[in-house]
Short mmCIF file of C-alpha atoms and ligand atoms in Angstrom, two decimals:
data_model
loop_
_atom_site.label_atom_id
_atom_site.label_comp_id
_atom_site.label_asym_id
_atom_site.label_seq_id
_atom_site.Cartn_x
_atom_site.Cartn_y
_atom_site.Cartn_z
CA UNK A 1 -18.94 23.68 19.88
CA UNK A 2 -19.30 19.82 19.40
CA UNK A 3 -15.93 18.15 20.06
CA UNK A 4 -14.28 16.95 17.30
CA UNK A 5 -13.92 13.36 16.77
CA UNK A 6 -10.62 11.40 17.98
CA UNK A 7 -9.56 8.06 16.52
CA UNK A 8 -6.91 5.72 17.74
CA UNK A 9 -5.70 3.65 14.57
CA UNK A 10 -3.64 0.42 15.05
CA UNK A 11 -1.66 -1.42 12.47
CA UNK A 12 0.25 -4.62 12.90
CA UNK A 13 -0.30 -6.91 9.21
CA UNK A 14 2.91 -8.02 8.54
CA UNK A 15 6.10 -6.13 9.71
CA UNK A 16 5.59 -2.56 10.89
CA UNK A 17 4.10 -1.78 14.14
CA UNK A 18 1.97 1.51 14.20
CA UNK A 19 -0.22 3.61 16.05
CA UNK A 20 -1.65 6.90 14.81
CA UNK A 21 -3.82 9.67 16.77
CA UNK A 22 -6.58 11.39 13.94
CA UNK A 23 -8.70 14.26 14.78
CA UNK A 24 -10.57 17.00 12.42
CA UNK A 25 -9.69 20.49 11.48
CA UNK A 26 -12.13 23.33 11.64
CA UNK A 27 -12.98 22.62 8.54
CA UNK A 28 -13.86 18.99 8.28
CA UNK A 29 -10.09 18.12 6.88
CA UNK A 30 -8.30 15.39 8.52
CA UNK A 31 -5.83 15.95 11.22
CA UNK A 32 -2.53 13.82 12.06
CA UNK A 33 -1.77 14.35 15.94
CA UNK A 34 0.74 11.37 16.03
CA UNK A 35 1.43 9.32 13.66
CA UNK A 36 4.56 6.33 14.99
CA UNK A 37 5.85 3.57 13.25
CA UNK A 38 8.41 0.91 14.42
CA UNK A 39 9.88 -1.20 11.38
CA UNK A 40 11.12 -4.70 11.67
CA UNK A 41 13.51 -4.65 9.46
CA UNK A 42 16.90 -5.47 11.47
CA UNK A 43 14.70 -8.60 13.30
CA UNK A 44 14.01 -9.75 9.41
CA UNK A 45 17.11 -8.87 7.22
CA UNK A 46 19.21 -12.01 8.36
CA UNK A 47 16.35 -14.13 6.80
CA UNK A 48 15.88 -12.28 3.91
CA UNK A 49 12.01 -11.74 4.12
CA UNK A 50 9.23 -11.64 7.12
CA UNK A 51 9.30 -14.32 9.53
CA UNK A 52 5.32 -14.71 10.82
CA UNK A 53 6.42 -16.24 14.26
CA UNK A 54 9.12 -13.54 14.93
CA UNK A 55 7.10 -10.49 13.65
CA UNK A 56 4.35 -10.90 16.25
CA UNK A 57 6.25 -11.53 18.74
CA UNK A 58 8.22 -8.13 18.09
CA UNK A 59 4.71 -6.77 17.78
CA UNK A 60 3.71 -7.78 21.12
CA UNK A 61 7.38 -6.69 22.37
CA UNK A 62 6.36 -3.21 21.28
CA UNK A 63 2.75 -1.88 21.00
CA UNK A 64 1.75 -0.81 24.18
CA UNK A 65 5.34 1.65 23.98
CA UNK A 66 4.38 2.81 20.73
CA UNK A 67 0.61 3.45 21.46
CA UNK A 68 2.17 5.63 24.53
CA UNK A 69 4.61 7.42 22.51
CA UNK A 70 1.36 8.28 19.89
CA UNK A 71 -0.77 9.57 22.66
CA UNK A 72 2.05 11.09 24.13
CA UNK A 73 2.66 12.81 20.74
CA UNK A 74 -0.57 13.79 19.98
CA UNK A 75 -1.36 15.74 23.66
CA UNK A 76 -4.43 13.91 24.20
CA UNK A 77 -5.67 12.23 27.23
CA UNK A 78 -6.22 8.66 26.62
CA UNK A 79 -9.92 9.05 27.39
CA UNK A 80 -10.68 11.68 24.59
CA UNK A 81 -10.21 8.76 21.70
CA UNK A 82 -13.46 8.49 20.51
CA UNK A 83 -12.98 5.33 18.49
CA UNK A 84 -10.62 2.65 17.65
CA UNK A 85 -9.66 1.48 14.33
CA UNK A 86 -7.72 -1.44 13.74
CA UNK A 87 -5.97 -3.50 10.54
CA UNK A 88 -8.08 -6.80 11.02
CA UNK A 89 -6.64 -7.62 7.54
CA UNK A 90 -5.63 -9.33 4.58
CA UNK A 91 -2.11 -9.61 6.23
CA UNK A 92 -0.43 -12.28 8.49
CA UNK A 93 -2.50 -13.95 10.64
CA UNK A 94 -0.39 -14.20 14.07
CA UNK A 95 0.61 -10.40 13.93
CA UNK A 96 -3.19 -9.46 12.68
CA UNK A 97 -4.22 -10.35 15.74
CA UNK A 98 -1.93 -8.80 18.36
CA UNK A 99 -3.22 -5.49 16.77
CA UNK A 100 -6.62 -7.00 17.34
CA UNK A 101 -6.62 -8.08 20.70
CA UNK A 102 -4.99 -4.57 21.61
CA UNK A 103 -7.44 -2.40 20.03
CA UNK A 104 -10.25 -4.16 20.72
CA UNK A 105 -9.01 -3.66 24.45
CA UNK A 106 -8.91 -0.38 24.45
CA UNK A 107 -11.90 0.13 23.38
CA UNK A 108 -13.65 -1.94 25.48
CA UNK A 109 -12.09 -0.43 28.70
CA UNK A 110 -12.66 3.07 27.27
CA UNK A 111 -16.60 1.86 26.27
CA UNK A 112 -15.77 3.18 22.89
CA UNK A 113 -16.35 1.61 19.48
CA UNK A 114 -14.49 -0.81 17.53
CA UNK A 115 -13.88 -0.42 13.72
CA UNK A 116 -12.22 -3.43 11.64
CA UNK A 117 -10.13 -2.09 8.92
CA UNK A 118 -9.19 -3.39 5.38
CA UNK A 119 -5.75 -2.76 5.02
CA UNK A 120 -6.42 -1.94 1.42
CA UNK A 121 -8.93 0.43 1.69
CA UNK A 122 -6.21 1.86 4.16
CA UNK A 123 -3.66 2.76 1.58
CA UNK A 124 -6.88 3.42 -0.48
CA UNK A 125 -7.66 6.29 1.41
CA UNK A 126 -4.12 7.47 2.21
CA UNK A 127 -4.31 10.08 -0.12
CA UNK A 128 -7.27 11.55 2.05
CA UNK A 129 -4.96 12.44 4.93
CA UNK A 130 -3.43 15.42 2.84
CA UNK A 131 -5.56 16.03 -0.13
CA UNK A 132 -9.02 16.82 -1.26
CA UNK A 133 -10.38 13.55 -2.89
CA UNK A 134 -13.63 13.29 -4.17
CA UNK A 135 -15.17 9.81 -5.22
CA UNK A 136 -15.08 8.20 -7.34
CA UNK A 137 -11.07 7.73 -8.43
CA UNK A 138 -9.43 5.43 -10.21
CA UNK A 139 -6.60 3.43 -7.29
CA UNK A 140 -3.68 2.11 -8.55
CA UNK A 141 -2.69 -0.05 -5.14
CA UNK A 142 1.33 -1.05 -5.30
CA UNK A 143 2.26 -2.75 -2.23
CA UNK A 144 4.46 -6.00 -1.57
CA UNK A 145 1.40 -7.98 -1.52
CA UNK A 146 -0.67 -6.43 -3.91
CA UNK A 147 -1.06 -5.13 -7.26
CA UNK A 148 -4.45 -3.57 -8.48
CA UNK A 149 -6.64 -1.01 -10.26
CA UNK A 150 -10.00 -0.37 -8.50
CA UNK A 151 -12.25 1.88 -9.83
CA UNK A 152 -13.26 3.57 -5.96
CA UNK A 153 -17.46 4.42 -6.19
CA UNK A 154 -17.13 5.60 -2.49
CA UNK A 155 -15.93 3.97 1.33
CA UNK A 156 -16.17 -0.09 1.21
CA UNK A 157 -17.27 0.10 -3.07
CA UNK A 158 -14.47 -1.38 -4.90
CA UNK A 159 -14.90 -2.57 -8.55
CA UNK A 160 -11.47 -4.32 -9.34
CA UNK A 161 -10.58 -3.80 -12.84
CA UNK A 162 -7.22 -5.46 -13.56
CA UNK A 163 -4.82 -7.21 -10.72
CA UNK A 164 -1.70 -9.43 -10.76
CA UNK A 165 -2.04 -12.61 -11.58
CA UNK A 166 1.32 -14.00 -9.95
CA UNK A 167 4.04 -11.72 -7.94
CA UNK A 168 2.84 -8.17 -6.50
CA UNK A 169 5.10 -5.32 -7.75
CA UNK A 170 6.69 -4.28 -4.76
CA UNK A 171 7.72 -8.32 -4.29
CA UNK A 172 9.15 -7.95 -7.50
CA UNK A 173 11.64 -5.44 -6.41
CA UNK A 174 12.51 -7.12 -3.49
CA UNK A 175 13.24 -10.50 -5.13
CA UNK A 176 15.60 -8.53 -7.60
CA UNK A 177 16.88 -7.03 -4.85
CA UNK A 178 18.17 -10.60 -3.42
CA UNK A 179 19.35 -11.97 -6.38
CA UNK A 180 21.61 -8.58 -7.00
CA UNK A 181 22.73 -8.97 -3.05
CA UNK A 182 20.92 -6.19 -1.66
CA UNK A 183 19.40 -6.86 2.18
CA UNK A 184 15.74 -6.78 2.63
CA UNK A 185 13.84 -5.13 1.77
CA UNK A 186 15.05 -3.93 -1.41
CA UNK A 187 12.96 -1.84 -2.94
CA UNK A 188 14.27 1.44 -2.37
CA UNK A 189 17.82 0.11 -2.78
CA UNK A 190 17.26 -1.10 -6.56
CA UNK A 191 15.56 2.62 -7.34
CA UNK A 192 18.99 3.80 -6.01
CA UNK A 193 20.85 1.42 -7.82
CA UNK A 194 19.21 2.67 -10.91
CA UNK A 195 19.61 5.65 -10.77
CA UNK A 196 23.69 4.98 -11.02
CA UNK A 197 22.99 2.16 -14.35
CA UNK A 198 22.47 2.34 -18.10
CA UNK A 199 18.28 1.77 -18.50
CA UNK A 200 19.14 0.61 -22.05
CA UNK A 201 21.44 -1.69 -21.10
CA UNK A 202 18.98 -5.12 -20.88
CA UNK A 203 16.32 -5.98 -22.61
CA UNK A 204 13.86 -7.33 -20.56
CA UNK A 205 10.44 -8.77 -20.98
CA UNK A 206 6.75 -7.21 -20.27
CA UNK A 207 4.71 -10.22 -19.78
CA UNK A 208 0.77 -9.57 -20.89
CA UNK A 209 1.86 -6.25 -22.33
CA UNK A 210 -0.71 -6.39 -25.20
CA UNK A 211 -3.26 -8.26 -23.74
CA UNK A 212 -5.75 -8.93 -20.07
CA UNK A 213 -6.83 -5.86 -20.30
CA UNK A 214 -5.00 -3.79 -17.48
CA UNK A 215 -3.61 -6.97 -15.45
CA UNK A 216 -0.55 -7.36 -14.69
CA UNK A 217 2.05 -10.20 -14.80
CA UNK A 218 5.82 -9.67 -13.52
CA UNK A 219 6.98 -13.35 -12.51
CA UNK A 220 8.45 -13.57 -16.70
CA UNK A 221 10.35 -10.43 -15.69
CA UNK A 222 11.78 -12.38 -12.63
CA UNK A 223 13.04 -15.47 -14.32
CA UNK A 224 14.69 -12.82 -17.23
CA UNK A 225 16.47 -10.83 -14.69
CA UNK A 226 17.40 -13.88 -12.74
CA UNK A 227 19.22 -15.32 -15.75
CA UNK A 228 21.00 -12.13 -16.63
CA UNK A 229 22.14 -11.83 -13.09
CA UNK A 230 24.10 -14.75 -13.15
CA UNK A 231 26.29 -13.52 -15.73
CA UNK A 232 26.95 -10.48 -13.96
CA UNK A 233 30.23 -9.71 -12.77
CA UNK A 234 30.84 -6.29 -12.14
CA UNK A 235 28.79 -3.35 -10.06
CA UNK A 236 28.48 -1.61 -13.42
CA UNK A 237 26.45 -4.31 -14.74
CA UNK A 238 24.68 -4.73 -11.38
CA UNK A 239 23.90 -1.20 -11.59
CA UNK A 240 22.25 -1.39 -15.25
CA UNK A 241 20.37 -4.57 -14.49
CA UNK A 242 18.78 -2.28 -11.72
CA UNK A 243 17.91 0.00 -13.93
CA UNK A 244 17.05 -1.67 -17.09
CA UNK A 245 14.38 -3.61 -14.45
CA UNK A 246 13.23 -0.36 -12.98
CA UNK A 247 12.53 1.18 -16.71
CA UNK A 248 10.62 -2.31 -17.38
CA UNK A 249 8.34 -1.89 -14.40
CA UNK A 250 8.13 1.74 -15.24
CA UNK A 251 6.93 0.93 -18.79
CA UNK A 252 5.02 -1.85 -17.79
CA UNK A 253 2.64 0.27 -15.16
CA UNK A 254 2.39 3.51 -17.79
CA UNK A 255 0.75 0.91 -20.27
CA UNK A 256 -1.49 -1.17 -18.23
CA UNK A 257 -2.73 2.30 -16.25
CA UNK A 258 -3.30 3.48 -20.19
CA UNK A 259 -5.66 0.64 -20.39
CA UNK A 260 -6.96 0.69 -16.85
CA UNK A 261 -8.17 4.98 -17.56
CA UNK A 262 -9.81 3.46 -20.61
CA UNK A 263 -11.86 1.18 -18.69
CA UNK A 264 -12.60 3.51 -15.47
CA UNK A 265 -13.98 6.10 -18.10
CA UNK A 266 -16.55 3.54 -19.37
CA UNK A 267 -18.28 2.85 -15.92
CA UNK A 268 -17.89 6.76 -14.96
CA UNK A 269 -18.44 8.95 -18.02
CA UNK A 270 -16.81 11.99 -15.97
CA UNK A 271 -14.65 14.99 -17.32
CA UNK A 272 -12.51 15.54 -14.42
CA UNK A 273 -10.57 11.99 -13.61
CA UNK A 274 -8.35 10.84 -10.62
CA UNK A 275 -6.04 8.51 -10.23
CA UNK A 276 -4.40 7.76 -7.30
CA UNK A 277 -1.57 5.93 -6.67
CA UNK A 278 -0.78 4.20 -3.15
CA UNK A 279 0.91 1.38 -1.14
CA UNK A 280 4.95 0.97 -0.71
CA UNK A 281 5.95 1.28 -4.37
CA UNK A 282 4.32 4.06 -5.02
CA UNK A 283 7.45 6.15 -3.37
CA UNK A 284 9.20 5.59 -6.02
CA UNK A 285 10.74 8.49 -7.43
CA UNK A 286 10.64 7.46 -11.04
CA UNK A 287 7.43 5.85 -11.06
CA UNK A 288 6.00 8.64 -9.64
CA UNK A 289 7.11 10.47 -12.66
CA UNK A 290 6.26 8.60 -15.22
CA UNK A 291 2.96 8.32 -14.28
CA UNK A 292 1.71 11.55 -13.40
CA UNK A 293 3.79 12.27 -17.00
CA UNK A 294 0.81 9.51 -18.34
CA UNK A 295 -2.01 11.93 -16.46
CA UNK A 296 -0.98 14.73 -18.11
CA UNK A 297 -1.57 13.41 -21.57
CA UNK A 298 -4.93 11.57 -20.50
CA UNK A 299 -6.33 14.84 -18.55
CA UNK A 300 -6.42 12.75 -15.46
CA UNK A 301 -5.05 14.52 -11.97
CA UNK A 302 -2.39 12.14 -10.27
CA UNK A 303 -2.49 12.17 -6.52
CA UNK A 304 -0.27 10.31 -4.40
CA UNK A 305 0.00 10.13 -1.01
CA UNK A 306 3.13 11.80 0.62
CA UNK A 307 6.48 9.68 0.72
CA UNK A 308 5.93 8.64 5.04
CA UNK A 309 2.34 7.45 4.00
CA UNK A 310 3.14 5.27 1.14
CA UNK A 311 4.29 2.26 3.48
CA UNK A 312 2.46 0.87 5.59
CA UNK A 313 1.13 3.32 8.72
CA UNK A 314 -1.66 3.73 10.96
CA UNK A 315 -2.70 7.25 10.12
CA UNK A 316 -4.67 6.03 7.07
CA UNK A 317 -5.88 3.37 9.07
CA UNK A 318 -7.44 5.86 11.72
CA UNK A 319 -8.67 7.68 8.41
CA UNK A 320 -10.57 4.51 7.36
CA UNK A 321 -11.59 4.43 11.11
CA UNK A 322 -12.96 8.67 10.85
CA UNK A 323 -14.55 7.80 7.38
CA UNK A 324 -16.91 4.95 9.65
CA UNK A 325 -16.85 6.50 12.75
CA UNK A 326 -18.68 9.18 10.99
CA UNK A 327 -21.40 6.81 9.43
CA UNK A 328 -21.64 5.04 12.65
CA UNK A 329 -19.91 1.93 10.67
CA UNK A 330 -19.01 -0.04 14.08
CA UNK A 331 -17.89 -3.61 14.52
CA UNK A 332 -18.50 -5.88 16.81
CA UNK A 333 -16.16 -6.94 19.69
CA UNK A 334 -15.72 -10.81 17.78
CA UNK A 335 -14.66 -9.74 14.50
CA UNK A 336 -12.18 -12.35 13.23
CA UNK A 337 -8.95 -11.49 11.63
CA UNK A 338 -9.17 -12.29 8.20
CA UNK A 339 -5.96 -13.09 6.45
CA UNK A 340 -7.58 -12.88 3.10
CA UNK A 341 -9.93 -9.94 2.64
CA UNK A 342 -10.12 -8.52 -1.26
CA UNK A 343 -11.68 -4.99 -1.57
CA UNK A 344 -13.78 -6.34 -4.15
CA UNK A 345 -15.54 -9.75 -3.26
CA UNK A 346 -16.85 -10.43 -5.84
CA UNK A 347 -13.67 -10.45 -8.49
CA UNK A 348 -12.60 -13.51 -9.87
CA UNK A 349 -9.30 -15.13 -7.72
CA UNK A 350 -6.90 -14.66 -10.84
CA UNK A 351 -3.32 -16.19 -9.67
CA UNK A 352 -1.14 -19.03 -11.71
CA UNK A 353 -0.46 -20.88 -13.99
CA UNK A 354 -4.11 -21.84 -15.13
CA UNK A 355 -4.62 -17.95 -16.30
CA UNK A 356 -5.10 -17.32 -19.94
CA UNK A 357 -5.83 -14.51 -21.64
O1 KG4 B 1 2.70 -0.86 1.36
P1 KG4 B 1 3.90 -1.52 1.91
O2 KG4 B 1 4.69 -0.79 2.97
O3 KG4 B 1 3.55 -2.91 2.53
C1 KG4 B 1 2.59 -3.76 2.01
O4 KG4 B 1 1.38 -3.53 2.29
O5 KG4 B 1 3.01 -4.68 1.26
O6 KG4 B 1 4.85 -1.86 0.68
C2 KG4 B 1 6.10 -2.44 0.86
C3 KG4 B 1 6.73 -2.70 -0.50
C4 KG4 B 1 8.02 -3.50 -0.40
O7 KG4 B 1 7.99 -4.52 -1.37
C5 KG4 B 1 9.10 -2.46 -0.72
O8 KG4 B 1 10.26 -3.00 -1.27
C6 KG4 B 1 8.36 -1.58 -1.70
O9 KG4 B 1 7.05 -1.47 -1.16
N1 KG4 B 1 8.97 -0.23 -1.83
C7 KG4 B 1 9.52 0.23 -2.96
C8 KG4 B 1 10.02 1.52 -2.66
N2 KG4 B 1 9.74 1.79 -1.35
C9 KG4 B 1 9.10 0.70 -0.86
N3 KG4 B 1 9.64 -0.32 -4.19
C10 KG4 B 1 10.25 0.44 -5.14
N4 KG4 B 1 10.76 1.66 -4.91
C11 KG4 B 1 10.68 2.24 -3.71
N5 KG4 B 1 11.17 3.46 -3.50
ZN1 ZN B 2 0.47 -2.13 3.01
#
């Protein structure tokens, strides 16, 4: 029987170190062996956000441990990995390229080939690791650093349909986060905190709401909640401003992904829809919720990837790495890391204050 295929996937963007070991079932299914992460977060929280300079150094501090523990993990000899996969961006350019430099070692001393990943289309494919997805699917990508719909025609064919055009959501919720107190990074804090506060309590803005199509605009949100917070005085009110933010965002992605099925089902004139919904935010309990609530009425299936593959990982970055590895998609050994890299090139750069709709 032919040996199935093993890829080593390597992620160091921006603060998470992580290696992942992927093989294939029987079947043809993707298979986690290991799947390790090491967060940042106590080396960041004193400043409040990621600091470049200290997050690769922590990612040279650690990846060679973490690589060990994953091939440890995963009960595979080091020379079985068939491949190497390896975040070569958008992300942060000094800890891009620790990740870089490592895997493209490894591969070199194994003789094995290199494949540069798109941190995107990682959480784009996420939902691959556990589910059956067919192309093409409508993405909803919610990370701290990004904000999109992509209509997904198969692996590297992106069509962007709507994207932020100032903060990303996930930023959102951890700049809310700081002015309300709460350590970095806030995120999950502020869905906790809402789920103790009064959703009705503030009335907050949806910037764009009725028009650009399914892009997005949050910074109007910001400067509303930032006013309202200094007023605040007691945990109670803390508390509702937490929620009454999460019910805006909640509101705010059920309308714009109303807009964005509209527009997916004009390129792809298809009964049976997708729409999946990755990166960071999409753990959120409530958004989660809401919009698979939203697929119900449309007749589109939600799929989301599972809570520990919503953040940033390298198991859907070795699933990026299969997905090539099986076209014989390889890179070569001086691939840059590129700090900007948009799924779809040819999309318009929409961001400021010069956007009008
Ligand atoms: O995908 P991710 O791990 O990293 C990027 O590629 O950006 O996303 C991180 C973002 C952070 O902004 C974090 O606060 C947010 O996702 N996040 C959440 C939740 N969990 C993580 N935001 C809202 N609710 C959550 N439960
Ligand atoms: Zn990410």
């Amino acid at each position: 029987m032919k040996k199935k295929p093993i890829i080593l996937g390597i992620e160091s963007s921006c603060d998470e170190t992580a290696v992942a070991l992927i093989t294939e079932n029987g079947d043809g299914t993707p298979k986690v062996l290991s799947n390790i992460i090491s967060s940042q977060i106590d080396v960041h929280k004193e400043f409040g956000g990621v600091v470049p300079e200290l997050a690769a150094r922590s990612h040279i501090e650690k990846i060679d441990l973490i690589t060990k523990k994953a091939i440890e993990e995963s009960k595979i000899k080091i020379e079985d990995i068939d491949c190497v996969a390896t975040t070569t961006g958008p992300g942060l350019i000094v800890c891009l390229s620790v990740g870089i430099n490592f895997g493209k070692t490894i591969a070199l001393s194994l003789k094995k080939p290199f494949v540069a990943v798109n941190h995107l289309e990682g959480h784009a494919l996420s939902p691959k690791l556990n589910s059956k997805l067919k192309y093409p699917y409508l993405l909803l990508l919610i990370s701290g650093g990004h904000t999109q719909f992509l209509s997904v025609k198969g692996l590297g064919k992106y069509k962007r349909l709507g994207t932020t055009i100032d903060d990303a959501v996930g930023e959102a919720f951890d700049k809310i986060a700081k002015l309300l107190g709460i350590e970095f990074p806030g995120g999950p804090q502020i869905e906790k905190y809402a789920e103790k506060g009064d959703k009705n309590k503030y009335k907050l803005p949806k910037p764009i709401i009725g028009k650009g199509g399914c892009n997005l605009s949050f910074a109007g949100l910001k400067t509303a909640v930032l006013k309202i917070s200094k007023q605040i005085k007691t945990p109670k009110e803390k508390f509702d401003l937490a929620a009454s933010f999460q019910r805006t965002i909640e509101e705010i992605l059920y309308q714009k992904s109303k807009v964005a099925f509209k527009e997916f089902k004009k390129i792809h004139n298809k009964k049976n829809n997708t729409f999946v919904i990755a990166g960071g935010v999409a753990a959120n309990k409530k958004i989660r919720e809401v919009l698979t609530n939203l697929c119900m009425e449309e007749n589109f299936d939600p799929i989301f990837p599972p809570n520990n593959l919503c953040g940033d990982n390298a198991a859907m970055i070795a699933m990026v790495g299969l997905e090539k590895f099986k076209l014989n998609k390889f890179d070569t050994f001086d691939h840059p890391p590129k700090p900007r890299w948009p799924l779809d090139k040819s999309a318009a750069f929409l961001k400021g204050a010069g956007v009008k709709f």
